[in-house]
Amino acid sequence: MDRTTTRPHGRRWLGGALALAVGSGLVLVGGAGTAQAADVNVAKNAGFENGLANWACSAGSGAAVSSPVRTGAGALRATPAGLDNAECAQTVAVKPNSTYTLSAWVQGGYAYLGVNNTGTGSGSVSTWTPDSAVWKQLTTTFTTGASTTSVELYTHGWYGTSPYSVDDVSVFGPDGGGGQDPDPVVPSTPAGLAAGTVTSSSVDLSWGAVSGATGYKVYRDGGNPQTVSGTSATITGLTADTAYQFQVAATNSAGESAKSGAVSARTAKVTDPGPGPAVPKHALTGYWQNFNNGATVQKLRDVQSQYDIIAVSFADSTTTAGQIVFNLDPAVGYASAADFKADIAAKKAAGKSVIISVGGEKGNVTINSDASATAFANSAYALMQEYGFSGVDIDLEHGINSTYLTKALRQLSAKAGSSLVLTMAPQTIDMQNTGTEYFKTALAVKDILTVVNMQYYNSGSMLGCDGKVYSQGSVDFLTALACIQIQGGLSPSQVGLGVPASTRGAGSGYVDPQIVKNALDCLTRLTSCGTFKPAQAWPTLRGAMTWSTNWDATAGNAWSNAVGPHVHNLP
């Protein structure tokens, strides 16, 4: 629905003239007693509640989105690209010889607001603002010419800059004959709510569309509303073999309908996958990409046999803090989730541990309270039960709270038992000393921790355990930083060397597999060292990790073919 803008006119009224004007919707102009319609917002779909209706965006650059929005359920999000400035425009009916106030709220990258074809002056009026992290109002005025009955309203960004958002557009002035969008009414109650496919942790729901609705809220057992834009939803994070009741309500900017009648559904039972295979004394870890970013697309069955721990990347967060789910990307080519689960079972039968990785560059799972810690443990264990994962990998790169992450991992361990495979992939800065949140977490769960595969890439120079600075990409960088972890309290069997599988696997930090092999020999045998040599050998060092099995495959499996046998032949 469009949000109609109104404002006071600043006129003074005498006696009963005010009552007449308000009652009739007319105002009196000057002293002649001439009546005219009150000013209105003549822009259509000004709040983008009806998608891009009435708007046309260049080169498909614009989209109606549900976030970020200033008010209501919709806003415009437009993305400049190349020589396109992401212009979105509409033709607006106006009245000749009239003054209009043009305004809109914007956020994000550079944003311009204006009109063309006014019939006066240059014919164009505009205003703009540079990047704005918060919603900011742009406002200007224009006057129409003697024969002007329509103007082109537009907004656009700027070449090579970030996407911009627009909401609550207003062209406020006399009605040019097009009228204004009607105020919204609360939508009716959705009908036809039905439950579809169920798993041990999710239920699919669908219902009929409601006219005038811009979104829907799905309720579980009368609460826990989940907002969706379409007429279906998959409710995740549920407990296995448990009955739930669901209802749905329709929403728009006027409000929310009554809830529909309830439909019941029971989640499926799960078969406990049982303990996974034991992780070898010396193990090779590889991350498997659940997406296509240009690296070789693999199914799990295609992952190279050298890898002992396969970290499925990545779990997704939900609107519930701490809760995770897994969404199999169609880009990897599985016909069904059942096929994916079968591949996990086959890898486990071959002695491999398949775990679910949480985080990554774009993943942000927040665990900063008792409730979020419990939500993480419950949802992670549900994924282990549903898919057969042997454990979890913690790859949170947006900051962690060691107190609550420790609680979450402890709760997960209590559910999964002693066979839980728990790995971590901190950045180098996260393991420079025992006071960092990552290092504190690793030490706090040391008794249940399998391995910390620190990422020796995208880093730059760092301090080694001898207090000297070492450059990324050298044997010394790998050995002197591994030494910090061991001297800080981790067992050598809990330390692995994480490096890219190819030059394309990371922005920086790729090293030839021979350097990885030399570092492993230096740490376990005190041979092939650089200028740094540990005070003692650590023959139980766990091994090495790479990002990713896909980039390894892209490079002809050069990394796993070289490093894998070397890891497995460590003392």
mmCIF file of C-alpha atoms in Angstrom, residues 266-538:
data_model
loop_
_atom_site.group_PDB
_atom_site.id
_atom_site.type_symbol
_atom_site.label_atom_id
_atom_site.label_comp_id
_atom_site.label_asym_id
_atom_site.label_seq_id
_atom_site.Cartn_x
_atom_site.Cartn_y
_atom_site.Cartn_z
ATOM 1 C CA ARG A 266 4.171 -33.737 13.661
ATOM 2 C CA THR A 267 7.861 -33.785 12.837
ATOM 3 C CA ALA A 268 9.423 -37.058 11.745
ATOM 4 C CA LYS A 269 11.330 -39.406 13.977
ATOM 5 C CA VAL A 270 15.057 -39.673 13.443
ATOM 6 C CA THR A 271 17.364 -42.588 13.469
ATOM 7 C CA ASP A 272 20.398 -41.784 15.575
ATOM 8 C CA PRO A 273 23.321 -41.820 13.145
ATOM 9 C CA GLY A 274 25.492 -43.239 15.902
ATOM 10 C CA PRO A 275 29.079 -42.278 16.533
ATOM 11 C CA GLY A 276 31.107 -41.273 13.519
ATOM 12 C CA PRO A 277 34.435 -42.826 12.613
ATOM 13 C CA ALA A 278 37.398 -41.939 14.786
ATOM 14 C CA VAL A 279 39.519 -39.080 13.434
ATOM 15 C CA PRO A 280 42.978 -40.366 12.465
ATOM 16 C CA LYS A 281 45.991 -39.422 14.540
ATOM 17 C CA HIS A 282 47.156 -37.270 11.630
ATOM 18 C CA ALA A 283 44.271 -35.857 9.602
ATOM 19 C CA LEU A 284 43.665 -33.799 6.499
ATOM 20 C CA THR A 285 40.686 -31.412 6.672
ATOM 21 C CA GLY A 286 38.970 -29.906 3.633
ATOM 22 C CA TYR A 287 36.054 -27.502 3.322
ATOM 23 C CA TRP A 288 33.387 -28.507 0.805
ATOM 24 C CA GLN A 289 31.480 -25.661 -0.836
ATOM 25 C CA ASN A 290 27.684 -25.769 -0.762
ATOM 26 C CA PHE A 291 27.622 -23.132 -3.494
ATOM 27 C CA ASN A 292 29.174 -22.360 -6.872
ATOM 28 C CA ASN A 293 31.725 -19.533 -6.874
ATOM 29 C CA GLY A 294 33.678 -20.573 -9.952
ATOM 30 C CA ALA A 295 35.533 -23.476 -8.366
ATOM 31 C CA THR A 296 34.850 -27.038 -9.510
ATOM 32 C CA VAL A 297 31.356 -28.012 -8.352
ATOM 33 C CA GLN A 298 31.453 -31.263 -6.365
ATOM 34 C CA LYS A 299 29.006 -33.594 -4.747
ATOM 35 C CA LEU A 300 30.289 -35.033 -1.476
ATOM 36 C CA ARG A 301 30.940 -38.340 -3.219
ATOM 37 C CA ASP A 302 33.445 -36.468 -5.431
ATOM 38 C CA VAL A 303 35.534 -35.150 -2.520
ATOM 39 C CA GLN A 304 39.093 -36.426 -2.813
ATOM 40 C CA SER A 305 39.855 -39.550 -0.771
ATOM 41 C CA GLN A 306 42.807 -37.938 1.021
ATOM 42 C CA TYR A 307 40.470 -35.816 3.163
ATOM 43 C CA ASP A 308 39.676 -37.285 6.590
ATOM 44 C CA ILE A 309 37.455 -34.442 7.867
ATOM 45 C CA ILE A 310 35.067 -32.794 5.384
ATOM 46 C CA ALA A 311 33.540 -29.533 6.602
ATOM 47 C CA VAL A 312 30.274 -28.744 4.781
ATOM 48 C CA SER A 313 30.231 -24.984 4.235
ATOM 49 C CA PHE A 314 28.053 -23.481 5.555
ATOM 50 C CA ALA A 315 25.126 -23.607 7.959
ATOM 51 C CA ASP A 316 22.717 -20.651 7.780
ATOM 52 C CA SER A 317 21.479 -18.487 10.622
ATOM 53 C CA THR A 318 17.805 -17.775 11.330
ATOM 54 C CA THR A 319 15.968 -14.897 12.973
ATOM 55 C CA THR A 320 16.347 -16.779 16.276
ATOM 56 C CA ALA A 321 19.700 -15.856 17.814
ATOM 57 C CA GLY A 322 22.068 -18.820 17.861
ATOM 58 C CA GLN A 323 19.865 -21.092 15.771
ATOM 59 C CA ILE A 324 21.294 -22.667 12.633
ATOM 60 C CA VAL A 325 19.764 -24.529 9.689
ATOM 61 C CA PHE A 326 21.183 -26.095 6.562
ATOM 62 C CA ASN A 327 19.906 -25.286 3.069
ATOM 63 C CA LEU A 328 21.257 -27.495 0.309
ATOM 64 C CA ASP A 329 22.135 -25.244 -2.644
ATOM 65 C CA PRO A 330 20.631 -26.434 -5.944
ATOM 66 C CA ALA A 331 23.843 -25.223 -7.607
ATOM 67 C CA VAL A 332 25.731 -28.306 -6.373
ATOM 68 C CA GLY A 333 23.443 -30.590 -8.354
ATOM 69 C CA TYR A 334 21.758 -32.868 -5.841
ATOM 70 C CA ALA A 335 18.375 -34.179 -6.919
ATOM 71 C CA SER A 336 17.193 -34.358 -3.318
ATOM 72 C CA ALA A 337 18.293 -34.004 0.292
ATOM 73 C CA ALA A 338 18.098 -37.791 0.533
ATOM 74 C CA ASP A 339 20.900 -38.109 -2.046
ATOM 75 C CA PHE A 340 23.030 -35.684 -0.032
ATOM 76 C CA LYS A 341 22.422 -37.665 3.153
ATOM 77 C CA ALA A 342 23.343 -40.872 1.337
ATOM 78 C CA ASP A 343 26.673 -39.325 0.340
ATOM 79 C CA ILE A 344 27.354 -38.398 3.971
ATOM 80 C CA ALA A 345 26.620 -41.965 5.041
ATOM 81 C CA ALA A 346 28.938 -43.331 2.338
ATOM 82 C CA LYS A 347 31.780 -41.037 3.417
ATOM 83 C CA LYS A 348 31.314 -42.128 7.023
ATOM 84 C CA ALA A 349 31.362 -45.755 5.933
ATOM 85 C CA ALA A 350 34.698 -44.992 4.254
ATOM 86 C CA GLY A 351 36.098 -43.726 7.555
ATOM 87 C CA LYS A 352 35.582 -39.988 6.940
ATOM 88 C CA SER A 353 34.034 -37.449 9.313
ATOM 89 C CA VAL A 354 31.553 -35.063 7.669
ATOM 90 C CA ILE A 355 30.801 -32.026 9.828
ATOM 91 C CA ILE A 356 28.739 -28.860 9.403
ATOM 92 C CA SER A 357 30.690 -25.582 9.359
ATOM 93 C CA VAL A 358 29.185 -22.518 11.015
ATOM 94 C CA GLY A 359 30.180 -19.046 9.859
ATOM 95 C CA GLY A 360 32.542 -18.226 7.021
ATOM 96 C CA GLU A 361 33.133 -14.801 5.514
ATOM 97 C CA LYS A 362 29.420 -14.022 5.127
ATOM 98 C CA GLY A 363 27.917 -16.138 7.905
ATOM 99 C CA ASN A 364 27.011 -14.411 11.140
ATOM 100 C CA VAL A 365 25.611 -16.583 13.933
ATOM 101 C CA THR A 366 25.204 -14.680 17.189
ATOM 102 C CA ILE A 367 25.713 -16.616 20.436
ATOM 103 C CA ASN A 368 25.765 -14.086 23.249
ATOM 104 C CA SER A 369 23.210 -15.286 25.799
ATOM 105 C CA ASP A 370 22.039 -18.442 27.534
ATOM 106 C CA ALA A 371 19.034 -18.628 25.214
ATOM 107 C CA SER A 372 21.147 -18.321 22.057
ATOM 108 C CA ALA A 373 23.641 -20.881 23.378
ATOM 109 C CA THR A 374 20.821 -23.369 23.899
ATOM 110 C CA ALA A 375 19.326 -22.555 20.489
ATOM 111 C CA PHE A 376 22.683 -23.278 18.870
ATOM 112 C CA ALA A 377 23.179 -26.579 20.685
ATOM 113 C CA ASN A 378 19.646 -27.780 19.948
ATOM 114 C CA SER A 379 19.703 -26.813 16.271
ATOM 115 C CA ALA A 380 23.228 -28.121 15.655
ATOM 116 C CA TYR A 381 22.311 -31.464 17.214
ATOM 117 C CA ALA A 382 19.109 -31.580 15.156
ATOM 118 C CA LEU A 383 21.218 -31.195 12.006
ATOM 119 C CA MET A 384 23.543 -33.949 13.181
ATOM 120 C CA GLN A 385 20.563 -36.241 13.662
ATOM 121 C CA GLU A 386 18.847 -35.317 10.418
ATOM 122 C CA TYR A 387 21.843 -35.398 8.064
ATOM 123 C CA GLY A 388 24.305 -37.650 9.868
ATOM 124 C CA PHE A 389 26.930 -34.978 10.507
ATOM 125 C CA SER A 390 29.634 -36.114 12.930
ATOM 126 C CA GLY A 391 30.077 -32.683 14.488
ATOM 127 C CA VAL A 392 30.564 -28.981 13.878
ATOM 128 C CA ASP A 393 33.233 -26.575 12.734
ATOM 129 C CA ILE A 394 33.355 -23.079 14.231
ATOM 130 C CA ASP A 395 34.437 -20.566 11.585
ATOM 131 C CA LEU A 396 32.829 -17.409 12.986
ATOM 132 C CA GLU A 397 34.668 -14.415 11.560
ATOM 133 C CA HIS A 398 32.491 -11.602 12.932
ATOM 134 C CA GLY A 399 33.421 -11.847 16.606
ATOM 135 C CA ILE A 400 32.505 -14.366 19.273
ATOM 136 C CA ASN A 401 31.628 -14.364 22.962
ATOM 137 C CA SER A 402 33.763 -17.068 24.582
ATOM 138 C CA THR A 403 31.494 -17.405 27.608
ATOM 139 C CA TYR A 404 28.346 -18.279 25.691
ATOM 140 C CA LEU A 405 30.018 -20.087 22.799
ATOM 141 C CA THR A 406 31.638 -22.349 25.380
ATOM 142 C CA LYS A 407 28.236 -22.996 26.939
ATOM 143 C CA ALA A 408 26.786 -23.807 23.526
ATOM 144 C CA LEU A 409 29.547 -26.282 22.682
ATOM 145 C CA ARG A 410 29.290 -27.916 26.097
ATOM 146 C CA GLN A 411 25.555 -28.408 25.639
ATOM 147 C CA LEU A 412 26.117 -29.850 22.173
ATOM 148 C CA SER A 413 28.762 -32.216 23.504
ATOM 149 C CA ALA A 414 26.372 -33.414 26.203
ATOM 150 C CA LYS A 415 23.833 -34.299 23.510
ATOM 151 C CA ALA A 416 26.218 -35.788 20.937
ATOM 152 C CA GLY A 417 28.521 -37.702 23.274
ATOM 153 C CA SER A 418 32.229 -38.391 23.156
ATOM 154 C CA SER A 419 32.257 -39.058 19.402
ATOM 155 C CA LEU A 420 31.577 -35.374 18.600
ATOM 156 C CA VAL A 421 34.069 -33.960 16.103
ATOM 157 C CA LEU A 422 34.674 -30.318 17.031
ATOM 158 C CA THR A 423 36.960 -28.184 14.881
ATOM 159 C CA MET A 424 37.716 -24.468 14.690
ATOM 160 C CA ALA A 425 39.126 -22.227 11.964
ATOM 161 C CA PRO A 426 40.131 -18.915 13.555
ATOM 162 C CA GLN A 427 42.037 -16.190 11.741
ATOM 163 C CA THR A 428 45.666 -15.567 12.699
ATOM 164 C CA ILE A 429 44.795 -12.472 14.737
ATOM 165 C CA ASP A 430 42.391 -14.596 16.802
ATOM 166 C CA MET A 431 45.193 -16.848 18.084
ATOM 167 C CA GLN A 432 47.999 -14.395 18.806
ATOM 168 C CA ASN A 433 47.564 -14.730 22.547
ATOM 169 C CA THR A 434 45.415 -16.553 25.096
ATOM 170 C CA GLY A 435 43.418 -13.408 25.884
ATOM 171 C CA THR A 436 41.496 -13.418 22.587
ATOM 172 C CA GLU A 437 37.929 -14.731 22.592
ATOM 173 C CA TYR A 438 38.751 -17.534 20.137
ATOM 174 C CA PHE A 439 41.783 -18.733 22.072
ATOM 175 C CA LYS A 440 39.840 -18.582 25.346
ATOM 176 C CA THR A 441 37.064 -20.678 23.788
ATOM 177 C CA ALA A 442 39.521 -23.263 22.457
ATOM 178 C CA LEU A 443 41.114 -23.664 25.874
ATOM 179 C CA ALA A 444 37.732 -23.767 27.623
ATOM 180 C CA VAL A 445 36.614 -26.733 25.475
ATOM 181 C CA LYS A 446 40.032 -28.356 25.213
ATOM 182 C CA ASP A 447 38.750 -31.679 26.558
ATOM 183 C CA ILE A 448 36.211 -32.011 23.695
ATOM 184 C CA LEU A 449 38.168 -30.177 20.965
ATOM 185 C CA THR A 450 39.406 -32.155 17.958
ATOM 186 C CA VAL A 451 41.554 -29.619 16.104
ATOM 187 C CA VAL A 452 42.102 -25.895 15.547
ATOM 188 C CA ASN A 453 42.958 -25.316 11.879
ATOM 189 C CA MET A 454 44.006 -21.679 11.998
ATOM 190 C CA GLN A 455 43.729 -19.843 8.670
ATOM 191 C CA TYR A 456 47.273 -18.868 7.661
ATOM 192 C CA TYR A 457 45.959 -16.672 4.836
ATOM 193 C CA ASN A 458 44.376 -13.280 4.175
ATOM 194 C CA SER A 459 46.481 -12.260 7.133
ATOM 195 C CA GLY A 460 49.642 -10.231 6.623
ATOM 196 C CA SER A 461 52.627 -10.435 8.952
ATOM 197 C CA MET A 462 52.183 -11.698 12.521
ATOM 198 C CA LEU A 463 54.204 -12.337 15.676
ATOM 199 C CA GLY A 464 55.610 -15.791 16.264
ATOM 200 C CA CYS A 465 56.066 -17.459 19.633
ATOM 201 C CA ASP A 466 59.632 -16.078 19.799
ATOM 202 C CA GLY A 467 58.378 -12.487 19.606
ATOM 203 C CA LYS A 468 59.640 -11.954 16.069
ATOM 204 C CA VAL A 469 57.517 -10.826 13.146
ATOM 205 C CA TYR A 470 57.072 -13.328 10.312
ATOM 206 C CA SER A 471 55.678 -12.749 6.842
ATOM 207 C CA GLN A 472 52.713 -14.658 5.480
ATOM 208 C CA GLY A 473 53.609 -17.395 3.022
ATOM 209 C CA SER A 474 56.796 -18.711 4.614
ATOM 210 C CA VAL A 475 57.707 -21.862 6.534
ATOM 211 C CA ASP A 476 58.501 -19.666 9.533
ATOM 212 C CA PHE A 477 55.043 -18.091 9.414
ATOM 213 C CA LEU A 478 53.427 -21.529 9.663
ATOM 214 C CA THR A 479 55.717 -22.940 12.361
ATOM 215 C CA ALA A 480 56.174 -19.908 14.625
ATOM 216 C CA LEU A 481 52.432 -19.242 14.790
ATOM 217 C CA ALA A 482 51.593 -22.905 15.412
ATOM 218 C CA CYS A 483 54.063 -22.715 18.279
ATOM 219 C CA ILE A 484 51.956 -19.957 19.915
ATOM 220 C CA GLN A 485 48.946 -22.259 20.078
ATOM 221 C CA ILE A 486 50.899 -25.127 21.627
ATOM 222 C CA GLN A 487 52.753 -22.946 24.106
ATOM 223 C CA GLY A 488 49.415 -21.293 24.936
ATOM 224 C CA GLY A 489 47.925 -24.580 26.141
ATOM 225 C CA LEU A 490 46.575 -26.564 23.199
ATOM 226 C CA SER A 491 47.784 -30.102 22.693
ATOM 227 C CA PRO A 492 49.882 -30.550 19.517
ATOM 228 C CA SER A 493 47.209 -33.044 18.431
ATOM 229 C CA GLN A 494 44.757 -30.110 18.413
ATOM 230 C CA VAL A 495 46.788 -27.975 15.995
ATOM 231 C CA GLY A 496 46.513 -28.016 12.200
ATOM 232 C CA LEU A 497 47.899 -25.766 9.454
ATOM 233 C CA GLY A 498 45.179 -24.138 7.349
ATOM 234 C CA VAL A 499 46.154 -22.880 3.876
ATOM 235 C CA PRO A 500 44.457 -22.239 0.501
ATOM 236 C CA ALA A 501 44.412 -25.100 -2.003
ATOM 237 C CA SER A 502 45.312 -22.807 -4.889
ATOM 238 C CA THR A 503 46.098 -19.197 -5.671
ATOM 239 C CA ARG A 504 42.385 -18.691 -6.350
ATOM 240 C CA GLY A 505 41.311 -20.082 -2.976
ATOM 241 C CA ALA A 506 42.113 -16.902 -1.016
ATOM 242 C CA GLY A 507 43.084 -13.302 -1.542
ATOM 243 C CA SER A 508 46.572 -13.945 -0.193
ATOM 244 C CA GLY A 509 48.563 -16.566 1.676
ATOM 245 C CA TYR A 510 48.776 -19.378 -0.845
ATOM 246 C CA VAL A 511 51.982 -21.410 -0.418
ATOM 247 C CA ASP A 512 53.387 -24.210 -2.484
ATOM 248 C CA PRO A 513 52.499 -27.622 -0.997
ATOM 249 C CA GLN A 514 56.213 -28.196 -0.415
ATOM 250 C CA ILE A 515 56.265 -25.327 2.101
ATOM 251 C CA VAL A 516 53.363 -26.966 3.976
ATOM 252 C CA LYS A 517 55.249 -30.264 3.994
ATOM 253 C CA ASN A 518 58.406 -28.531 5.270
ATOM 254 C CA ALA A 519 56.436 -26.852 8.065
ATOM 255 C CA LEU A 520 54.884 -30.169 9.086
ATOM 256 C CA ASP A 521 58.329 -31.783 9.185
ATOM 257 C CA CYS A 522 59.762 -28.892 11.179
ATOM 258 C CA LEU A 523 57.019 -29.124 13.811
ATOM 259 C CA THR A 524 57.004 -32.921 14.090
ATOM 260 C CA ARG A 525 60.641 -33.846 13.326
ATOM 261 C CA LEU A 526 62.652 -30.583 13.651
ATOM 262 C CA THR A 527 63.757 -30.965 10.020
ATOM 263 C CA SER A 528 63.232 -28.689 6.993
ATOM 264 C CA CYS A 529 62.804 -25.629 9.270
ATOM 265 C CA GLY A 530 63.387 -22.064 8.172
ATOM 266 C CA THR A 531 65.063 -19.505 10.440
ATOM 267 C CA PHE A 532 62.665 -20.437 13.266
ATOM 268 C CA LYS A 533 63.137 -23.825 14.902
ATOM 269 C CA PRO A 534 60.971 -24.950 17.834
ATOM 270 C CA ALA A 535 62.647 -25.895 21.083
ATOM 271 C CA GLN A 536 61.216 -29.396 20.703
ATOM 272 C CA ALA A 537 59.428 -31.576 18.185
ATOM 273 C CA TRP A 538 55.697 -32.205 18.441
#
